[in-house]
PDB file of C-alpha atoms in Angstrom:
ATOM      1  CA  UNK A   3      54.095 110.376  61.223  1.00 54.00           C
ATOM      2  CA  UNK A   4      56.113 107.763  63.035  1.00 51.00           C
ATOM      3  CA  UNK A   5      54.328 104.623  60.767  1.00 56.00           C
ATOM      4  CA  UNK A   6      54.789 106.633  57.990  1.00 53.00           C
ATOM      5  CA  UNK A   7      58.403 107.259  58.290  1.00 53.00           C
ATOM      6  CA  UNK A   8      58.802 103.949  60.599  1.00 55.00           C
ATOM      7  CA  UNK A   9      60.071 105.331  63.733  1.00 64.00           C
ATOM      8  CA  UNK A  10      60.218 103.294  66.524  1.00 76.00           C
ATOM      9  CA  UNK A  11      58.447 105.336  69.569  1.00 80.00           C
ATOM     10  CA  UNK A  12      60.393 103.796  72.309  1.00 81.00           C
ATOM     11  CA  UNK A  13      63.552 104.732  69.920  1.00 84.00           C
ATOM     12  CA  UNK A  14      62.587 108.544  69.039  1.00 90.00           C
ATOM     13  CA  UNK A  15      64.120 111.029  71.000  1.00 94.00           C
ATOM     14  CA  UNK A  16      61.646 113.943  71.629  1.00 96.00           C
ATOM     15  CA  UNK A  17      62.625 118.012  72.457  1.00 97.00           C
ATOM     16  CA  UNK A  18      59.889 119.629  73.297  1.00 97.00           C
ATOM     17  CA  UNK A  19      60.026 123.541  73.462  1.00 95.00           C
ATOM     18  CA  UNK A  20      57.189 124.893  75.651  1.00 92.00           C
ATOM     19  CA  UNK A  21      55.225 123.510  79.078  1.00 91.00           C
ATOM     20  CA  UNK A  22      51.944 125.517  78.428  1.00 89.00           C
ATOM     21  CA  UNK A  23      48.880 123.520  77.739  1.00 89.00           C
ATOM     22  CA  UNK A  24      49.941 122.080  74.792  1.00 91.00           C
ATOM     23  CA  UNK A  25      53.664 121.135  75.455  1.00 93.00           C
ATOM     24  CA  UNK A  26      52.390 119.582  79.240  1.00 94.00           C
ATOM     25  CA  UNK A  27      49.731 117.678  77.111  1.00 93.00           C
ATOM     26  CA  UNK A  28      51.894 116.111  74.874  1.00 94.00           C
ATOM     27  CA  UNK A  29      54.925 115.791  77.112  1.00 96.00           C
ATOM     28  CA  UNK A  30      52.160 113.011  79.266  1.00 96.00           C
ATOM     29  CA  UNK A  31      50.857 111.788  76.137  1.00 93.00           C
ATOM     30  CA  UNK A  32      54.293 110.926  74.660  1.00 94.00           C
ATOM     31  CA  UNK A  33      56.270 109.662  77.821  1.00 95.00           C
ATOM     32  CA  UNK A  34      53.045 107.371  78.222  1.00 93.00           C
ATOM     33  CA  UNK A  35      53.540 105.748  75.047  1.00 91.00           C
ATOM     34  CA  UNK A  36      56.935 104.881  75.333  1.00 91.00           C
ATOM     35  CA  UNK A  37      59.237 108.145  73.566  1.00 93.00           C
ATOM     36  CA  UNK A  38      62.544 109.626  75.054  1.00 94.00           C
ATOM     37  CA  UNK A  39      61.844 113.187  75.642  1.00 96.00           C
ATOM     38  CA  UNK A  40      65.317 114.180  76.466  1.00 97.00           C
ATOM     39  CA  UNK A  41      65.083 118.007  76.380  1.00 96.00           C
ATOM     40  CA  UNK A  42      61.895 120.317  77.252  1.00 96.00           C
ATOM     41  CA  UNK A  43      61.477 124.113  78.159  1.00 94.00           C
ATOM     42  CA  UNK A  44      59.557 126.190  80.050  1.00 92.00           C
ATOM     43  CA  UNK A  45      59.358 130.311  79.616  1.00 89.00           C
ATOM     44  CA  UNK A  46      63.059 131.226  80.855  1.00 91.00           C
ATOM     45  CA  UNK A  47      65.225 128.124  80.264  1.00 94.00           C
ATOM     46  CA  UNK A  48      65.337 124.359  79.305  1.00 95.00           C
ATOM     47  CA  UNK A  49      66.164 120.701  80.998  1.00 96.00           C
ATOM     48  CA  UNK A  50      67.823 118.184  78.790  1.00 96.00           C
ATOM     49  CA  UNK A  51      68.721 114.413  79.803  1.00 95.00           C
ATOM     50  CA  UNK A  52      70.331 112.347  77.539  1.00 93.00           C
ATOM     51  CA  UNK A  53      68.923 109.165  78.849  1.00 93.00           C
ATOM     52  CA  UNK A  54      65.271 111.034  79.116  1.00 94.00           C
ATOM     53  CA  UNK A  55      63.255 112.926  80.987  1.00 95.00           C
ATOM     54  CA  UNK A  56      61.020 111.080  83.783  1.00 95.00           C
ATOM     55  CA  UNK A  57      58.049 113.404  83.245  1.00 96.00           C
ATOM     56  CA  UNK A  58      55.701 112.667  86.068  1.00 95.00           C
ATOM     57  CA  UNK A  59      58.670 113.788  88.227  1.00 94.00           C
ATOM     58  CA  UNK A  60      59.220 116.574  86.573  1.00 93.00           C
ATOM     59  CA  UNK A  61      56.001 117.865  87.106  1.00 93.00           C
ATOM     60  CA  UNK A  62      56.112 117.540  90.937  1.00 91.00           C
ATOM     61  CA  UNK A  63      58.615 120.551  90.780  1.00 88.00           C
ATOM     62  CA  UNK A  64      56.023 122.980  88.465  1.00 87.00           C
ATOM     63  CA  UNK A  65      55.573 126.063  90.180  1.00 86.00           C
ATOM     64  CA  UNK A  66      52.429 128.106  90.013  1.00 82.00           C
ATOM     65  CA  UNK A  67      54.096 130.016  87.045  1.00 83.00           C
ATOM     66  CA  UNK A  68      55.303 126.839  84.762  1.00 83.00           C
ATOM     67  CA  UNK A  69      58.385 126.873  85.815  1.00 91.00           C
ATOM     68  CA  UNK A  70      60.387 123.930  86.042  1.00 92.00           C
ATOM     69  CA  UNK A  71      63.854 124.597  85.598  1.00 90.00           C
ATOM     70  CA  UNK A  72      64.040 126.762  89.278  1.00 85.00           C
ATOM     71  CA  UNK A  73      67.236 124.740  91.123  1.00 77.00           C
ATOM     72  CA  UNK A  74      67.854 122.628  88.306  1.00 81.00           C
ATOM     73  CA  UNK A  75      70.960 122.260  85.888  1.00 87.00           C
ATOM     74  CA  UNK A  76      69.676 124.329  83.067  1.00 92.00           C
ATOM     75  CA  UNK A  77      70.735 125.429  79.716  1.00 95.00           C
ATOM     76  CA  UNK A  78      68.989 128.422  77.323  1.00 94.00           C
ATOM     77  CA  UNK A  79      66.141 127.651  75.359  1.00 93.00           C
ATOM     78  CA  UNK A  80      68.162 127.871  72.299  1.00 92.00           C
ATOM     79  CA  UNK A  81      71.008 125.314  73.509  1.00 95.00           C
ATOM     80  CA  UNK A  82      67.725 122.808  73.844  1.00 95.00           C
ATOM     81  CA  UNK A  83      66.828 123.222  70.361  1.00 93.00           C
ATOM     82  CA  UNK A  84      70.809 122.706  68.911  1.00 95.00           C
ATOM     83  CA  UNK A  85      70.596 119.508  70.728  1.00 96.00           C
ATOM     84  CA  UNK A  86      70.380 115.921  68.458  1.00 94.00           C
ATOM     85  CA  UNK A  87      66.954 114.664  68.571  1.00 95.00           C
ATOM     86  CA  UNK A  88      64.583 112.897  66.003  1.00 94.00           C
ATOM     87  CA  UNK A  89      61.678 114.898  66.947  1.00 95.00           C
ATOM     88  CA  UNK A  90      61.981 118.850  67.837  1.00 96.00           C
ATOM     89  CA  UNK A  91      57.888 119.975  68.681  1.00 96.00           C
ATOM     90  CA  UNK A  92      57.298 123.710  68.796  1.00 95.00           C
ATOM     91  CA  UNK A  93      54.228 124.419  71.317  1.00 93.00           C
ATOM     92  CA  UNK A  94      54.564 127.619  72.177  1.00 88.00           C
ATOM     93  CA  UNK A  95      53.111 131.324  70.200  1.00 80.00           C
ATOM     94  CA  UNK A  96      54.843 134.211  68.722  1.00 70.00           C
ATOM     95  CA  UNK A  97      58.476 132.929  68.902  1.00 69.00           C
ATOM     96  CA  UNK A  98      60.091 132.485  65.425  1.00 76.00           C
ATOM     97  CA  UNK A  99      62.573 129.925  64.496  1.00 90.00           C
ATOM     98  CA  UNK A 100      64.819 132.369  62.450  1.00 92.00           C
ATOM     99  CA  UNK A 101      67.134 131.208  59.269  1.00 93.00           C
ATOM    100  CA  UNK A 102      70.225 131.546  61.618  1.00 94.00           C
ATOM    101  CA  UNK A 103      68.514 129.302  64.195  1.00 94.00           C
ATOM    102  CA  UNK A 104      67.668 126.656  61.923  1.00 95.00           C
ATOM    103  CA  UNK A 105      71.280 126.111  60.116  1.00 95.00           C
ATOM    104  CA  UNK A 106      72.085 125.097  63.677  1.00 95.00           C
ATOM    105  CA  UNK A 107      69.188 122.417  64.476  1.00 95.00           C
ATOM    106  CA  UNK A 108      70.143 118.571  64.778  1.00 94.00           C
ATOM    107  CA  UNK A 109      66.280 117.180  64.234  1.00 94.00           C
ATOM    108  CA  UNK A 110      65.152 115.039  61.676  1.00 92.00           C
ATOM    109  CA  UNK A 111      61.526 116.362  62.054  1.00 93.00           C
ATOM    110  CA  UNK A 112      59.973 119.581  63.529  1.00 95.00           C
ATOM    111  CA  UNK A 113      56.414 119.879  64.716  1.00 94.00           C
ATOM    112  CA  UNK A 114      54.955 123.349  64.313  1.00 93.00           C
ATOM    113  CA  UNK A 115      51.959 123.131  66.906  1.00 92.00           C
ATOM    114  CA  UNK A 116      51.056 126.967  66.599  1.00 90.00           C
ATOM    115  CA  UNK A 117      50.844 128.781  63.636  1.00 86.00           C
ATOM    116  CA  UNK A 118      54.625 131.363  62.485  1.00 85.00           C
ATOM    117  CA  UNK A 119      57.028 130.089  64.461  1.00 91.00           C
ATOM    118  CA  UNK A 120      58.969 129.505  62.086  1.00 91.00           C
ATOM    119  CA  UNK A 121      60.392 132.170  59.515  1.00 91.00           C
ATOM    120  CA  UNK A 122      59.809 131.725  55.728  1.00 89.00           C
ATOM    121  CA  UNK A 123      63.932 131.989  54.995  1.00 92.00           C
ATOM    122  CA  UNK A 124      64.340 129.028  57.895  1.00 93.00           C
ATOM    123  CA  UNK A 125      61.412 127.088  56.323  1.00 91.00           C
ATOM    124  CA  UNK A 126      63.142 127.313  52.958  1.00 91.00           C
ATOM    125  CA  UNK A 127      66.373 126.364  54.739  1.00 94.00           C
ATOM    126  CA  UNK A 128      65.085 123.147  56.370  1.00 93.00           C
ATOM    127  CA  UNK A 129      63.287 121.806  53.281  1.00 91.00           C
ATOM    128  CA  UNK A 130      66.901 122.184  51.172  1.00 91.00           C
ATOM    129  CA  UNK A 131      68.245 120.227  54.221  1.00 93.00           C
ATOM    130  CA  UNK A 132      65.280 117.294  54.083  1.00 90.00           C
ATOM    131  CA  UNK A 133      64.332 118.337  57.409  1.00 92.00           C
ATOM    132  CA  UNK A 134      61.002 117.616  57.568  1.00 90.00           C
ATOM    133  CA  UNK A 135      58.035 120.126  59.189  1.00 92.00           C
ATOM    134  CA  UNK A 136      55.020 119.519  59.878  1.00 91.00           C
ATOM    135  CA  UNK A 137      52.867 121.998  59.718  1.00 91.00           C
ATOM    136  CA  UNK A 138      50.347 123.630  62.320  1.00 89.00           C
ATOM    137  CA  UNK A 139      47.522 123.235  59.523  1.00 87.00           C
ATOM    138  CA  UNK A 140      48.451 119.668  59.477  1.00 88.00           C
ATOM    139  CA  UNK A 141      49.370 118.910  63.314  1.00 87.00           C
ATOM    140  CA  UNK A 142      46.509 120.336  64.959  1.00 86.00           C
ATOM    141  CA  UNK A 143      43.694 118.979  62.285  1.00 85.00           C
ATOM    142  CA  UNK A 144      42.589 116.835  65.422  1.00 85.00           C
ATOM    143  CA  UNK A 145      39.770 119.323  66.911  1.00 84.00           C
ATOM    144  CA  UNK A 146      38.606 119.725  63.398  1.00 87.00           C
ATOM    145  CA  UNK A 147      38.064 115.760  62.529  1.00 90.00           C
ATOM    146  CA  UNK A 148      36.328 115.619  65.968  1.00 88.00           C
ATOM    147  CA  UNK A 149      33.795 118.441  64.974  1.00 91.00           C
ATOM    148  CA  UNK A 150      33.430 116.434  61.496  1.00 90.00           C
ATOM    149  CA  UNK A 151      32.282 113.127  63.332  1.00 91.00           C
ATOM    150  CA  UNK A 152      30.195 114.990  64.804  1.00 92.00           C
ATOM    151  CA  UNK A 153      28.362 116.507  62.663  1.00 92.00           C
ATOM    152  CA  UNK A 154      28.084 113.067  60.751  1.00 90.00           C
ATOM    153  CA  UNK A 155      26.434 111.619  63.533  1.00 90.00           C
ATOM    154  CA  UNK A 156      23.548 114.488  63.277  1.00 90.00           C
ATOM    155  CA  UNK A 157      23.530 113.826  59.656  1.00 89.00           C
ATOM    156  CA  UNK A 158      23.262 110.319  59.919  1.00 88.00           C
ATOM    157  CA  UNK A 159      21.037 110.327  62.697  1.00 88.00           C
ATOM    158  CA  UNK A 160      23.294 107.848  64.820  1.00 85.00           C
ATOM    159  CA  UNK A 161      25.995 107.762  67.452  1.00 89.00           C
ATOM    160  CA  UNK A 162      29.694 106.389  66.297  1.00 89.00           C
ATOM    161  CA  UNK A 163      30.988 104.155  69.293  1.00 91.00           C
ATOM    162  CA  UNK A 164      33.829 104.574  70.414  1.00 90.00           C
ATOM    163  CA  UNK A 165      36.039 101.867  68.726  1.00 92.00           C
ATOM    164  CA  UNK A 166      34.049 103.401  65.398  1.00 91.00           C
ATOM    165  CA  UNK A 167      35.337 106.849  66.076  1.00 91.00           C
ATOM    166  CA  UNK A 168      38.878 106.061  66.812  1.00 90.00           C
ATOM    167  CA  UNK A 169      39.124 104.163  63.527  1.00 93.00           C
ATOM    168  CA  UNK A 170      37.141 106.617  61.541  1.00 91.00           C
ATOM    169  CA  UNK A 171      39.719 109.107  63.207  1.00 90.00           C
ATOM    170  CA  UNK A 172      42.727 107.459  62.098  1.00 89.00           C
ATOM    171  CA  UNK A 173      41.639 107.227  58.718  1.00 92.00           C
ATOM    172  CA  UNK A 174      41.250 110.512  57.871  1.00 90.00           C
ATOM    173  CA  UNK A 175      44.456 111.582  59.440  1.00 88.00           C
ATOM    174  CA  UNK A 176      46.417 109.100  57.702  1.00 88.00           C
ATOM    175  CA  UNK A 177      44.358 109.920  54.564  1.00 91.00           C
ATOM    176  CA  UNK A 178      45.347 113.865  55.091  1.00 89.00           C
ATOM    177  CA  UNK A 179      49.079 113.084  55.850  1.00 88.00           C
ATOM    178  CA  UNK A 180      49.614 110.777  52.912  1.00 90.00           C
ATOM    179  CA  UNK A 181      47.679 113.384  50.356  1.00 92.00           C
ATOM    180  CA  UNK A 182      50.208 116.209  51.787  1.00 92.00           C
ATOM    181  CA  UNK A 183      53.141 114.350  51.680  1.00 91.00           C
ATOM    182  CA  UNK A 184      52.416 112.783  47.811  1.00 94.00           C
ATOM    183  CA  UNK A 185      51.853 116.465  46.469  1.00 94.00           C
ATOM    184  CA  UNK A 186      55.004 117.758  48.675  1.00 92.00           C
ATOM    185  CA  UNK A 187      56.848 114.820  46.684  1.00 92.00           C
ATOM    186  CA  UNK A 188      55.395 115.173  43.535  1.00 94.00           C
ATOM    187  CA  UNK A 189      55.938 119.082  43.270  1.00 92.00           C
ATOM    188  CA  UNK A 190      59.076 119.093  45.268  1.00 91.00           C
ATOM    189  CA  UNK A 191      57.534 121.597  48.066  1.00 91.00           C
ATOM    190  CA  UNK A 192      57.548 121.803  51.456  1.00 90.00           C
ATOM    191  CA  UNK A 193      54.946 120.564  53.794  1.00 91.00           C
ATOM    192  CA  UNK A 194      53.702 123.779  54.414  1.00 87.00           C
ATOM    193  CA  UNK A 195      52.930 124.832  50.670  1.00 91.00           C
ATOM    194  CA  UNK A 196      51.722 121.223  49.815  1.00 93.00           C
ATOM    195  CA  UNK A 197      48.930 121.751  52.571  1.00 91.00           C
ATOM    196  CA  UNK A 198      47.541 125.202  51.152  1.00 89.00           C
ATOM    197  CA  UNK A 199      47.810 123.685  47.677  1.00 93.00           C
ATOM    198  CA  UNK A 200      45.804 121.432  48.516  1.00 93.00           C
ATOM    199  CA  UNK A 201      43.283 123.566  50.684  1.00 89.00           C
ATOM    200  CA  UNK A 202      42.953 126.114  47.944  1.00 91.00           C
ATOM    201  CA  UNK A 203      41.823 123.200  45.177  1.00 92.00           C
ATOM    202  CA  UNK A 204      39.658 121.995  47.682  1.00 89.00           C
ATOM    203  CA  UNK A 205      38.278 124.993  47.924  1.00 90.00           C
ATOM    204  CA  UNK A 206      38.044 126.020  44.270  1.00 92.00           C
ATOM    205  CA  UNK A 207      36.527 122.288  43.942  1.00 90.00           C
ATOM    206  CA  UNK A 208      33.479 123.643  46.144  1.00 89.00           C
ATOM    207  CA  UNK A 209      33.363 126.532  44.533  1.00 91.00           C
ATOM    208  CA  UNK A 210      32.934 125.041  40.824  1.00 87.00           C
ATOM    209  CA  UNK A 211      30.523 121.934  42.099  1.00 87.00           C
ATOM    210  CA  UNK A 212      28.342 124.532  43.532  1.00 86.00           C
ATOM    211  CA  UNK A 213      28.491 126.854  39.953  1.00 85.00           C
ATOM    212  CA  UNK A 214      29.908 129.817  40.907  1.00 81.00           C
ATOM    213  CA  UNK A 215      33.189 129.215  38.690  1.00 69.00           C
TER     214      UNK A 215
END
């Protein structure tokens, strides 16, 4: 996303709304590589730093419950998400992003890491707005690339090194985010409906190829 779009990663500034596995994953992962998280939550109530967040620190105050806004300035999970940022990623189940919510974001781009959190009207909203989404189907395609190489290297009777995999990895994701993103364009949709149009005629593809249409 950030070579297609060409955002700097040492430039982007990163909200993050959830420590769980996912959000604590990522959090490392980004702050490694270079990004600003300025603003991330935990289950009652959210940090933000507008210079950025020094994760590692951070976690050294983590409680046994994933809390990490106990004795710290805090502000509402909500007030987190209103906050300017290039990159807002949503990590965390069963919490809806409704239409109100979303005529109140500042993010150029939202990452849905788990499936409905956000609402259909608020969806709708953001695409009329050019906010970006992308899309859980889309985000979290990693696990299912992984299990692909895989079973190429049982077909194939080899084993990919490891230079051989990352490549092989990268092309496929950047082949699956630039196939998405030409069919959002060229039927002026959303991320979310380009990816299913594009699931279902893959689907009715296998279907015909194998005669049963």
């Amino acid at each position: 996303m950030t070579e297609q779009h060409q955002l700097d990663l040492h430039n982007t500034r990163i909200l993050i709304h959830g420590t769980g596995q996912i959000g604590s994953y990522l959090a490392d992962a980004l702050y490694e590589k270079g990004a600003k998280i300025v603003g991330i939550s935990d289950p009652q109530a959210a940090i933000f730093e507008e210079d950025g967040i020094d994760i590692p620190e951070l976690w050294k105050s983590k409680d046994r419950f994933g809390i990490i806004t106990r004795n710290k300035n805090s502000i509402t999970i909500e007030e987190l998400m209103r906050q300017q940022a290039d990159v807002l990623i949503l990590t965390t189940k069963n919490e809806q992003i409704t239409k109100e919510l979303a005529e109140q974001l500042h993010s150029t781009f939202i990452v849905e890491t788990v499936s409905h959190t956000l609402e259909r009207e608020a969806i709708h909203f953001l695409h009329q707005q050019q906010v970006q989404i992308i899309p859980e189907v889309l985000s979290t395609t990693g696990g299912i690339i992984y299990a692909y190489i895989e079973w190429m290297e049982h077909k194939q009777g080899k084993k990919f090194t490891d230079d051989e995999i990352t490549e092989l990895f990268g092309t496929i994701i950047k082949q699956a985010i630039q196939a998405v993103s030409d069919i959002a364009e060229q039927k002026d949709v959303n991320l979310y409906t380009a990816s299913y149009m594009i699931g279902l005629r893959n689907q009715a593809e296998a279907l015909r190829f194998r005669g049963w249409l």
